[in-house]
Amino acid sequence: MIDYTFEKTTDITAQQILGLYQSVGWSAYTQQPQTTLKALDNSTVLWAVADQKLIGLCRGITDGETILYIQDILVDPNFQGQHVGTKLVKKFLNHFQNIGQTVLITDPEDKTLEFYQSLNFLEITPQKYGRAFVLERRFN
């Protein structure tokens, strides 16, 4: 059984968190572990735990009124294809159902496009929704 909780229990260790990021190939997050852990502490996180093992998370930040930004959605490769990611996003959005706009930026892969469209996210195009811009300073 998979438990979804916004409470970080003592079962969720730094090692499990960093291992989850590593398992999905997000090595930039594991190169500076203290930065990653502090970012999680300063965010709202929905944790997915199975048998006391962290198998997924959804992390976002919000002003609590008008906008929610989803930064990370990760699912352990051994649990992918079991709707864990879908449940994480749906539960996360339900938790913030009063927020009018949710934004996320993701990799330009077909599978991510299909995943987010299945959750009713709309891809921003200049003609329809405005423009999206990113100022990336992490990897310079």
C-alpha positions as a Python dict, from the first residue, in 0.01 Angstrom:
ca = {
    (1, 'M'): (0, 0, 0),
    (2, 'I'): (123, 348, -85),
    (3, 'D'): (71, 628, 166),
    (4, 'Y'): (58, 990, 51),
    (5, 'T'): (130, 1255, 312),
    (6, 'F'): (231, 1618, 340),
    (7, 'E'): (401, 1539, 671),
    (8, 'K'): (768, 1446, 652),
    (9, 'T'): (796, 1152, 888),
    (10, 'T'): (1114, 1030, 1049),
    (11, 'D'): (1103, 738, 805),
    (12, 'I'): (1191, 976, 522),
    (13, 'T'): (1565, 1024, 546),
    (14, 'A'): (1805, 1246, 354),
    (15, 'Q'): (1955, 930, 207),
    (16, 'Q'): (1614, 819, 74),
    (17, 'I'): (1543, 1163, -71),
    (18, 'L'): (1876, 1188, -250),
    (19, 'G'): (1846, 825, -361),
    (20, 'L'): (1510, 902, -520),
    (21, 'Y'): (1656, 1194, -715),
    (22, 'Q'): (1948, 975, -822),
    (23, 'S'): (1717, 691, -928),
    (24, 'V'): (1549, 913, -1187),
    (25, 'G'): (1877, 1057, -1312),
    (26, 'W'): (1843, 1403, -1161),
    (27, 'S'): (2209, 1417, -1063),
    (28, 'A'): (2219, 1799, -1041),
    (29, 'Y'): (2010, 1765, -725),
    (30, 'T'): (2250, 1517, -568),
    (31, 'Q'): (2568, 1713, -642),
    (32, 'Q'): (2471, 1970, -379),
    (33, 'P'): (2270, 1764, -133),
    (34, 'Q'): (2235, 2034, 134),
    (35, 'T'): (2088, 2274, -121),
    (36, 'T'): (1836, 2012, -231),
    (37, 'L'): (1738, 1926, 126),
    (38, 'K'): (1701, 2293, 220),
    (39, 'A'): (1489, 2354, -93),
    (40, 'L'): (1259, 2071, 14),
    (41, 'D'): (1236, 2215, 365),
    (42, 'N'): (1130, 2550, 214),
    (43, 'S'): (868, 2395, -14),
    (44, 'T'): (541, 2212, 22),
    (45, 'V'): (606, 1845, -46),
    (46, 'L'): (368, 1555, -91),
    (47, 'W'): (554, 1233, -11),
    (48, 'A'): (465, 887, -145),
    (49, 'V'): (584, 609, 85),
    (50, 'A'): (548, 231, 45),
    (51, 'D'): (667, -5, 319),
    (52, 'Q'): (863, 278, 487),
    (53, 'K'): (1046, 354, 161),
    (54, 'L'): (1020, 686, -19),
    (55, 'I'): (899, 607, -371),
    (56, 'G'): (787, 947, -495),
    (57, 'L'): (734, 1312, -424),
    (58, 'C'): (570, 1622, -561),
    (59, 'R'): (722, 1956, -458),
    (60, 'G'): (586, 2305, -511),
    (61, 'I'): (586, 2660, -387),
    (62, 'T'): (293, 2899, -361),
    (63, 'D'): (182, 3238, -234),
    (64, 'G'): (-121, 3058, -94),
    (65, 'E'): (-370, 3265, -290),
    (66, 'T'): (-308, 3311, -661),
    (67, 'I'): (-33, 3087, -795),
    (68, 'L'): (122, 2746, -739),
    (69, 'Y'): (447, 2646, -902),
    (70, 'I'): (520, 2274, -920),
    (71, 'Q'): (894, 2220, -929),
    (72, 'D'): (953, 1845, -893),
    (73, 'I'): (755, 1530, -956),
    (74, 'L'): (959, 1214, -906),
    (75, 'V'): (863, 849, -895),
    (76, 'D'): (1104, 565, -827),
    (77, 'P'): (1153, 376, -1157),
    (78, 'N'): (1034, 55, -988),
    (79, 'F'): (696, 222, -926),
    (80, 'Q'): (655, 407, -1254),
    (81, 'G'): (358, 299, -1461),
    (82, 'Q'): (151, 236, -1146),
    (83, 'H'): (-18, 580, -1143),
    (84, 'V'): (192, 706, -852),
    (85, 'G'): (283, 1024, -1042),
    (86, 'T'): (-78, 1083, -1138),
    (87, 'K'): (-193, 1041, -779),
    (88, 'L'): (82, 1270, -653),
    (89, 'V'): (-19, 1549, -889),
    (90, 'K'): (-394, 1508, -832),
    (91, 'K'): (-356, 1503, -453),
    (92, 'F'): (-118, 1799, -466),
    (93, 'L'): (-358, 2003, -681),
    (94, 'N'): (-653, 1905, -463),
    (95, 'H'): (-463, 2030, -157),
    (96, 'F'): (-435, 2369, -330),
    (97, 'Q'): (-775, 2369, -500),
    (98, 'N'): (-834, 2736, -413),
    (99, 'I'): (-528, 2845, -615),
    (100, 'G'): (-627, 2985, -954),
    (101, 'Q'): (-314, 2914, -1156),
    (102, 'T'): (-64, 2630, -1148),
    (103, 'V'): (259, 2653, -1344),
    (104, 'L'): (529, 2396, -1413),
    (105, 'I'): (823, 2363, -1645),
    (106, 'T'): (935, 2020, -1759),
    (107, 'D'): (1163, 1841, -1999),
    (108, 'P'): (1068, 1865, -2368),
    (109, 'E'): (996, 1494, -2406),
    (110, 'D'): (683, 1344, -2559),
    (111, 'K'): (614, 1131, -2251),
    (112, 'T'): (609, 1437, -2022),
    (113, 'L'): (382, 1623, -2264),
    (114, 'E'): (138, 1331, -2268),
    (115, 'F'): (153, 1292, -1889),
    (116, 'Y'): (73, 1655, -1811),
    (117, 'Q'): (-191, 1683, -2082),
    (118, 'S'): (-361, 1377, -1929),
    (119, 'L'): (-387, 1584, -1610),
    (120, 'N'): (-545, 1878, -1799),
    (121, 'F'): (-233, 2096, -1809),
    (122, 'L'): (-214, 2311, -2119),
    (123, 'E'): (108, 2368, -2304),
    (124, 'I'): (187, 2739, -2326),
    (125, 'T'): (207, 2870, -2679),
    (126, 'P'): (267, 3237, -2762),
    (127, 'Q'): (-52, 3257, -2965),
    (128, 'K'): (-283, 3131, -2694),
    (129, 'Y'): (-161, 3173, -2336),
    (130, 'G'): (125, 3418, -2347),
    (131, 'R'): (493, 3344, -2331),
    (132, 'A'): (692, 3153, -2074),
    (133, 'F'): (1047, 3258, -1994),
    (134, 'V'): (1319, 3100, -1787),
    (135, 'L'): (1631, 3263, -1647),
    (136, 'E'): (1858, 2968, -1571),
    (137, 'R'): (2148, 3043, -1340),
    (138, 'R'): (2212, 2706, -1177),
    (139, 'F'): (2438, 2560, -1442),
    (140, 'N'): (2630, 2865, -1568),
}
